[in-house]
Coordinates of C-alpha atoms in Angstrom, one line a residue:
M486 CA 12.7 11.7 41.8
Q487 CA 14.5 11.5 38.5
R488 CA 11.3 10.9 36.7
R489 CA 9.7 14.1 38.3
H490 CA 12.5 16.0 37.4
K491 CA 12.1 15.1 33.6
M492 CA 8.4 16.0 33.9
E493 CA 9.2 19.4 35.3
L494 CA 11.8 20.1 32.6
K495 CA 9.5 19.3 29.8
I496 CA 6.4 21.2 31.1
G497 CA 8.6 24.2 32.0
D498 CA 10.1 24.4 28.7
K499 CA 6.7 24.0 27.0
I500 CA 5.0 26.8 28.9
R501 CA 7.9 29.1 27.9
E502 CA 7.7 27.9 24.2
L503 CA 3.8 28.4 24.2
R504 CA 3.9 31.6 25.9
R505 CA 6.4 33.2 23.4
R506 CA 4.4 31.7 20.7
D507 CA 1.4 33.7 21.7
G508 CA 3.2 36.8 22.9
V509 CA 2.0 36.9 26.5
T510 CA 3.7 37.6 29.7
Q511 CA 4.2 35.5 32.9
E512 CA 1.8 37.9 34.6
Q513 CA -1.0 37.6 32.1
I514 CA -0.7 33.8 32.4
A515 CA -0.8 34.1 36.2
A516 CA -3.8 36.3 36.1
A517 CA -5.8 34.0 33.9
L518 CA -5.0 31.0 36.1
G519 CA -5.4 32.7 39.4
V520 CA -2.0 32.2 40.5
S521 CA 1.1 34.4 41.1
G522 CA 3.7 35.5 38.4
Q523 CA 6.2 34.0 40.6
A524 CA 4.7 30.8 40.2
V525 CA 4.9 30.9 36.5
S526 CA 8.4 32.0 36.7
K527 CA 9.3 28.9 38.7
W528 CA 7.5 26.7 36.1
E529 CA 9.7 28.0 33.3
S530 CA 12.9 27.8 35.3
R531 CA 12.2 24.3 36.5
A532 CA 12.0 25.3 40.2
G533 CA 8.6 23.9 40.4
Y534 CA 5.6 22.6 38.4
P535 CA 1.9 23.3 38.2
D536 CA -0.6 21.7 40.6
M537 CA -2.4 18.9 39.0
E538 CA -5.7 21.0 39.2
T539 CA -4.1 23.8 37.3
I540 CA -2.7 21.7 34.3
P541 CA -6.2 21.2 32.5
A542 CA -6.8 25.2 32.7
L543 CA -3.2 25.8 31.6
A544 CA -3.7 23.5 28.5
N545 CA -6.9 25.0 27.8
Y546 CA -5.2 28.6 28.1
F547 CA -2.9 27.8 25.3
G548 CA -5.3 25.5 23.2
V549 CA -3.3 22.4 23.3
S550 CA -3.8 19.0 24.7
I551 CA -2.5 18.0 28.1
D552 CA -0.2 15.4 26.4
D553 CA 1.3 18.1 24.3
L554 CA 1.7 20.2 27.4
F555 CA 3.9 17.7 29.0
G556 CA 5.8 17.1 25.5
Y557 CA 4.3 13.5 25.1
D558 CA 2.9 14.3 21.7
G559 CA 6.4 14.3 20.0
I560 CA 7.2 11.0 21.8
R561 CA 3.9 9.5 20.7
E562 CA 4.3 10.6 17.1
K563 CA 7.9 9.3 17.0
R564 CA 6.7 5.9 18.3
I565 CA 3.9 5.7 15.7
R566 CA 6.3 6.8 12.9
E567 CA 8.6 4.0 13.8
I568 CA 5.9 1.3 13.9
C569 CA 4.6 2.5 10.6
E570 CA 7.9 2.4 8.9
R571 CA 8.4 -1.1 10.3
A572 CA 4.9 -2.2 9.1
D573 CA 5.7 -0.5 5.6
S574 CA 8.9 -2.5 5.2
L575 CA 7.0 -5.7 5.9
F576 CA 4.3 -4.9 3.5
H577 CA 6.8 -5.3 0.7
R578 CA 6.8 -9.0 1.6
R579 CA 3.1 -9.0 2.3
D580 CA 2.5 -12.6 1.6
E581 CA 5.3 -13.9 3.8
N582 CA 4.9 -11.6 6.8
V583 CA 1.0 -11.4 7.4
E584 CA 1.2 -12.9 10.9
E585 CA 4.0 -10.6 12.1
R586 CA 2.3 -7.6 10.7
L587 CA -1.0 -8.5 12.3
S588 CA 0.7 -9.2 15.9
M589 CA 2.7 -5.9 15.7
L590 CA -0.1 -3.8 14.4
R591 CA -2.6 -5.1 17.0
A592 CA -0.4 -4.3 19.7
A593 CA 0.5 -0.8 18.4
V594 CA -3.4 -0.1 17.9
D595 CA -4.0 -1.2 21.6
E596 CA -1.2 1.3 22.6
F597 CA -2.5 4.2 20.3
P598 CA -6.2 3.6 19.4
A599 CA -6.8 7.0 18.1
S600 CA -4.0 6.7 15.3
G601 CA -5.6 6.7 12.0
E602 CA -2.2 5.7 10.4
L603 CA -1.9 2.5 12.5
L604 CA -5.4 1.7 12.0
A605 CA -5.1 1.9 8.3
R606 CA -2.1 -0.4 8.4
L607 CA -3.8 -2.9 10.6
G608 CA -6.8 -2.9 8.1
C609 CA -4.3 -3.6 5.3
A610 CA -2.8 -6.5 7.1
L611 CA -6.2 -7.9 7.9
Y612 CA -7.1 -7.7 4.3
D613 CA -4.0 -9.6 3.2
A614 CA -4.6 -12.2 5.9
G615 CA -8.0 -12.8 4.5
W616 CA -6.8 -13.2 1.1
K617 CA -4.3 -15.6 2.3
L618 CA -7.2 -17.5 4.2
G619 CA -8.8 -17.8 0.9
A620 CA -11.5 -15.7 -0.9
S621 CA -14.3 -17.7 -2.5
A622 CA -15.6 -17.2 -6.0
Y623 CA -17.7 -19.1 -8.5
T624 CA -18.9 -19.3 -12.2
T625 CA -21.9 -20.7 -13.6
S626 CA -22.9 -22.0 -17.1
E627 CA -25.1 -19.0 -17.5
D628 CA -22.7 -16.5 -16.0
P629 CA -19.1 -17.7 -16.8
Y630 CA -17.6 -14.3 -15.3
I631 CA -15.8 -14.8 -12.0
R632 CA -18.2 -13.5 -9.3
P633 CA -17.3 -13.4 -5.5
D634 CA -19.1 -16.0 -3.3
T635 CA -20.4 -13.3 -0.9
E636 CA -22.0 -15.6 1.5
A637 CA -18.7 -17.5 2.1
N638 CA -16.7 -14.4 2.2
R639 CA -18.9 -12.8 4.9
K640 CA -17.7 -15.5 7.1
N641 CA -13.9 -14.6 6.5
P642 CA -12.9 -13.6 10.0
Y643 CA -10.0 -11.4 8.9
W644 CA -12.3 -9.5 6.5
K645 CA -15.0 -9.0 9.0
E646 CA -12.5 -7.4 11.3
A647 CA -10.8 -5.7 8.4
I648 CA -14.1 -3.8 7.3
L649 CA -14.6 -2.5 10.7
V650 CA -10.9 -1.3 11.2
N651 CA -10.7 0.3 7.8
E652 CA -14.1 2.2 8.5
R653 CA -12.7 3.3 11.7
A654 CA -9.5 4.5 10.1
L655 CA -11.4 6.6 7.6
T656 CA -12.7 8.6 10.6
F657 CA -9.2 10.0 11.4
P658 CA -7.0 12.2 9.2
L659 CA -4.8 10.1 6.9
S660 CA -1.7 10.6 4.8
S661 CA -2.5 10.1 1.0
P662 CA -1.0 6.8 0.7
A663 CA -2.7 5.4 3.8
Y664 CA -6.1 7.1 2.6
E665 CA -5.8 5.4 -0.8
T666 CA -5.0 2.0 0.3
T667 CA -7.7 2.1 2.9
V668 CA -10.4 3.2 0.5
T669 CA -9.2 0.9 -2.1
D670 CA -9.1 -2.2 0.3
L671 CA -12.4 -1.2 1.8
L672 CA -14.1 -1.2 -1.5
I673 CA -12.9 -4.5 -2.4
L674 CA -14.1 -6.0 0.9
Y675 CA -17.4 -4.3 0.4
W676 CA -17.6 -5.9 -3.1
E677 CA -16.4 -9.4 -2.0
T678 CA -18.9 -9.5 0.9
G679 CA -21.9 -8.2 -1.1
E680 CA -22.2 -4.7 0.6
Q681 CA -23.0 -3.0 -2.8
E682 CA -24.8 0.0 -1.2
K683 CA -21.9 0.8 1.0
A684 CA -19.5 0.3 -1.8
A685 CA -21.4 2.8 -4.1
A686 CA -21.5 5.3 -1.3
L687 CA -17.7 5.2 -0.6
V688 CA -17.1 5.5 -4.4
N689 CA -19.4 8.5 -4.7
R690 CA -17.4 10.3 -1.9
Q691 CA -14.3 10.2 -3.8
Q692 CA -12.9 12.8 -6.4
S693 CA -13.4 12.1 -10.1
V694 CA -10.4 11.4 -12.2
T695 CA -10.9 14.8 -13.9
V696 CA -10.1 16.9 -10.8
C697 CA -7.6 14.4 -9.1
R698 CA -4.4 16.2 -7.9
E699 CA -2.0 14.4 -10.3
R700 CA -4.0 15.6 -13.4
L701 CA -4.4 19.1 -12.3
A702 CA -0.7 19.5 -11.2
A703 CA 0.5 17.9 -14.4
K704 CA -1.0 20.9 -16.3
N705 CA 1.4 23.4 -14.7
L706 CA 4.7 23.3 -16.4
T707 CA 5.9 26.9 -15.3
D708 CA 8.3 25.9 -12.7
S709 CA 9.0 22.0 -13.1
W710 CA 8.4 19.0 -15.2
K711 CA 8.0 16.8 -12.3
P712 CA 4.3 17.1 -11.8
L713 CA 3.9 16.1 -15.4
G714 CA 6.0 13.1 -14.9
D715 CA 4.5 12.2 -11.4
G716 CA 1.0 12.3 -12.9
L717 CA 1.7 10.4 -16.0
L718 CA 3.2 7.6 -13.9
A719 CA 0.3 7.5 -11.6
F720 CA -2.3 7.3 -14.4
L721 CA -0.3 4.7 -16.3
E722 CA -0.1 2.7 -13.1
S723 CA -3.9 2.8 -12.3
M724 CA -4.6 2.2 -16.1
T725 CA -2.5 -0.9 -16.0
D726 CA -4.4 -2.2 -12.8
L727 CA -7.7 -1.7 -14.7
I728 CA -6.4 -3.4 -17.9
I729 CA -5.2 -6.4 -15.9
H730 CA -8.5 -6.5 -14.0
A731 CA -10.5 -6.5 -17.1
A732 CA -8.3 -9.0 -18.9
T733 CA -8.5 -11.5 -15.9
T734 CA -12.2 -10.9 -15.4
V735 CA -13.3 -11.8 -19.0
S736 CA -10.9 -14.5 -19.4
A737 CA -13.3 -16.6 -17.4
I738 CA -14.8 -17.5 -20.8
P739 CA -12.2 -19.7 -22.5
E740 CA -12.4 -17.9 -26.0
N741 CA -11.6 -14.6 -24.2
A742 CA -8.0 -15.7 -23.4
A743 CA -6.7 -14.9 -26.7
H744 CA -8.4 -11.5 -26.6
S745 CA -6.9 -10.9 -23.2
Y746 CA -3.4 -11.9 -24.2
S747 CA -3.5 -9.6 -27.3
V748 CA -4.7 -6.5 -25.2
L749 CA -2.1 -7.2 -22.4
T750 CA 0.8 -7.6 -25.2
A751 CA -0.3 -4.4 -27.0
Y752 CA -0.4 -2.5 -23.5
A753 CA 3.1 -3.7 -22.5
D754 CA 4.4 -2.5 -25.8
F755 CA 2.6 0.9 -25.3
L756 CA 4.3 1.1 -21.9
E757 CA 7.7 0.5 -23.2
T758 CA 7.1 2.9 -25.9
V759 CA 5.9 5.7 -23.6
I760 CA 8.8 5.1 -21.2
P761 CA 11.7 3.9 -23.4
D762 CA 14.5 3.2 -20.8
E763 CA 15.7 0.6 -18.7
N764 CA 13.7 2.0 -15.6
T765 CA 10.3 1.5 -17.4
L766 CA 7.9 1.5 -14.5
G767 CA 10.4 -0.8 -12.6
V768 CA 9.2 0.3 -9.2
T769 CA 5.4 -0.2 -9.8
R770 CA 5.5 -4.0 -10.7
N771 CA 3.2 -3.1 -13.8
L772 CA 5.4 -4.8 -16.5
F773 CA 5.9 -7.8 -14.5
D774 CA 2.2 -8.2 -13.9
L775 CA 1.4 -7.6 -17.4
H776 CA 3.9 -10.3 -18.6
F777 CA 3.0 -12.6 -15.9
W778 CA -0.7 -12.6 -17.0
R779 CA 0.3 -12.6 -20.7
T780 CA 2.1 -16.0 -19.7
V781 CA -1.0 -17.4 -18.1
F782 CA -3.2 -16.5 -21.0
A783 CA -0.6 -17.9 -23.6
I784 CA -0.7 -21.2 -21.7
R785 CA -4.5 -21.3 -21.6
M786 CA -4.5 -20.5 -25.4
E787 CA -2.0 -23.1 -26.4
T788 CA -3.5 -25.7 -24.2
D789 CA -6.8 -25.3 -25.8
M790 CA -5.0 -25.4 -29.2
N791 CA -3.0 -28.4 -28.4
G792 CA 0.2 -26.1 -29.2
A793 CA 3.7 -26.7 -28.3
F794 CA 3.8 -24.0 -25.6
S795 CA 6.6 -22.1 -27.5
L796 CA 4.6 -18.7 -27.1
S797 CA 4.2 -19.5 -23.3
A798 CA 7.9 -20.2 -22.9
E799 CA 8.7 -16.9 -24.6
C800 CA 6.3 -15.0 -22.2
L801 CA 7.6 -16.7 -19.1
A802 CA 11.2 -15.6 -20.1
K803 CA 10.0 -12.0 -20.6
T804 CA 8.2 -12.2 -17.1
L805 CA 11.5 -13.3 -15.5
A806 CA 13.4 -10.6 -17.2
C807 CA 11.0 -8.1 -15.7
A808 CA 11.6 -9.6 -12.2
D809 CA 15.3 -9.6 -12.8
R810 CA 15.2 -5.8 -13.6
Q811 CA 13.3 -4.9 -10.6
N812 CA 15.6 -7.1 -8.4
R813 CA 18.7 -5.3 -9.8
L814 CA 17.0 -2.0 -9.0
A815 CA 16.2 -3.1 -5.3
D816 CA 18.0 -0.9 -2.6
T817 CA 20.3 0.7 -5.1
G818 CA 19.2 4.4 -4.0
V819 CA 17.3 7.0 -6.0
H820 CA 17.1 6.7 -9.8
S821 CA 15.9 8.9 -12.6
Y822 CA 14.0 8.1 -15.8
T823 CA 15.5 9.1 -19.2
A824 CA 12.4 9.8 -21.1
P825 CA 12.1 13.6 -21.8
Y826 CA 8.8 14.2 -19.9
L827 CA 10.0 12.3 -17.0
K828 CA 13.4 13.9 -16.7
E829 CA 12.7 15.3 -13.3
T830 CA 10.9 12.4 -11.9
T831 CA 12.8 9.9 -9.6
F832 CA 11.9 7.0 -7.6
D833 CA 13.6 5.5 -4.4
T834 CA 14.2 1.8 -4.5
T835 CA 14.6 1.4 -0.8
D836 CA 12.6 -1.8 0.4
L837 CA 11.6 -2.6 -3.2
Y838 CA 9.8 -5.7 -3.7
R839 CA 12.2 -8.6 -4.7
Y840 CA 10.9 -11.6 -6.8
E841 CA 11.9 -15.1 -6.0
D842 CA 11.8 -17.7 -8.9
G843 CA 9.8 -20.3 -6.8
A844 CA 7.2 -17.9 -5.6
V845 CA 6.7 -16.5 -9.3
F846 CA 6.3 -20.4 -10.6
R847 CA 4.1 -21.5 -7.7
S848 CA 1.7 -18.4 -8.3
M849 CA 1.7 -18.9 -12.1
M850 CA 1.0 -22.6 -12.0
S851 CA -1.8 -21.8 -9.4
S852 CA -3.3 -19.4 -12.0
V853 CA -3.1 -22.0 -14.8
G854 CA -4.9 -24.6 -12.6
N855 CA -5.8 -27.9 -14.3
R856 CA -3.9 -26.7 -17.7
R857 CA -0.7 -27.7 -16.0
T858 CA 0.3 -30.8 -17.8
P859 CA 3.6 -32.8 -18.2
E860 CA 3.9 -31.5 -21.7
L861 CA 3.7 -27.8 -20.2
D862 CA 6.4 -28.4 -17.9
A863 CA 8.7 -29.9 -20.5
A864 CA 8.1 -27.0 -22.8
L865 CA 8.8 -24.5 -20.1
S866 CA 11.9 -26.3 -19.1
V867 CA 13.8 -24.8 -22.0
I868 CA 14.2 -22.0 -19.6
P869 CA 16.7 -23.3 -17.0
R870 CA 15.3 -21.7 -14.1
Y871 CA 12.1 -23.3 -14.6
A872 CA 13.9 -26.7 -15.0
D873 CA 15.8 -26.0 -11.7
W874 CA 12.7 -25.3 -9.9
L875 CA 11.0 -28.5 -11.0
S876 CA 14.2 -30.3 -10.1
A877 CA 14.0 -28.7 -6.7
Q878 CA 10.4 -30.0 -6.3
G879 CA 11.5 -33.5 -7.2
E880 CA 9.8 -33.3 -10.5
N881 CA 11.2 -34.2 -13.9
P882 CA 10.5 -32.0 -17.0

């Protein structure tokens, strides 16, 4: 009986709210539905509720869903929002929480199959799970650039599902962050699995950089400098991704490692010149990624030149400094930039990614591959944290 009372309360309040919204009387509703005005009055006063046969007509009269009429939509949206927030917090540790994210999001999509936001996050988790399982790539003597092994990647069970889920997510309205992540992941999945025509079609449906919202909003300085700062950061972040992608791709040819190193060094200097303060792109991981790959390319160069790895050690120290800077910022609230054109731009450090030395070193050595030698370990051990990591692994520098 208590459960029925709650339903009466919600539907009665909703009928009154919708009636006032539309400016109609109880008698007008009664006439449209073929009931008495007294019946409508009872619904609103919680003395009764509509017959089940009347409810669809009532929802249609107000132009709302039956769920909305009962007040379920608000509960549904609150539940979806809570799940999305939990998934987003796990995303910041995406390499460590893939299985937990997958389990939670699969259950959520089963419960809310028409939620684009949940589908987008499930697609992202499947995408990450596929990378963790391993993407296949190859090079040849005729074509030394890194190419995806599309035949092998098409068999990746996570990616097969991720493509279907992301395609489905794009059929629903999505927030800007969810849409951008979904499109980006889906494009990479298409490329990695050899679906070039689908990738081209998806690319061609997107706006050009000339008319993107960040660039257009940045032109208007009449009320605020914030659009300029936000737009500048968005473009720098995108440009950094492209620079790193280009550098890592061409470095498949050994002699290109030096060029990639020089490009990333110059670009890192450029970023720190454009934004000359302690918060230089700290929340976007851009500088960390740049210096991480500078270190990898320095190791490749010095290995090929039989060098002493002094440059590699210098680059690794810079990489760790960037990690430390971001770790200090994590969960310290909202911060501002000090560069003049970013004076109204802020960033929230809640759930900011935290770097762990072991993860950094493992990822770096994986990228170095067979160039890791005892001589390299000894040279990098001038950095105490690297020496400590080696010791913890049971290795001596």
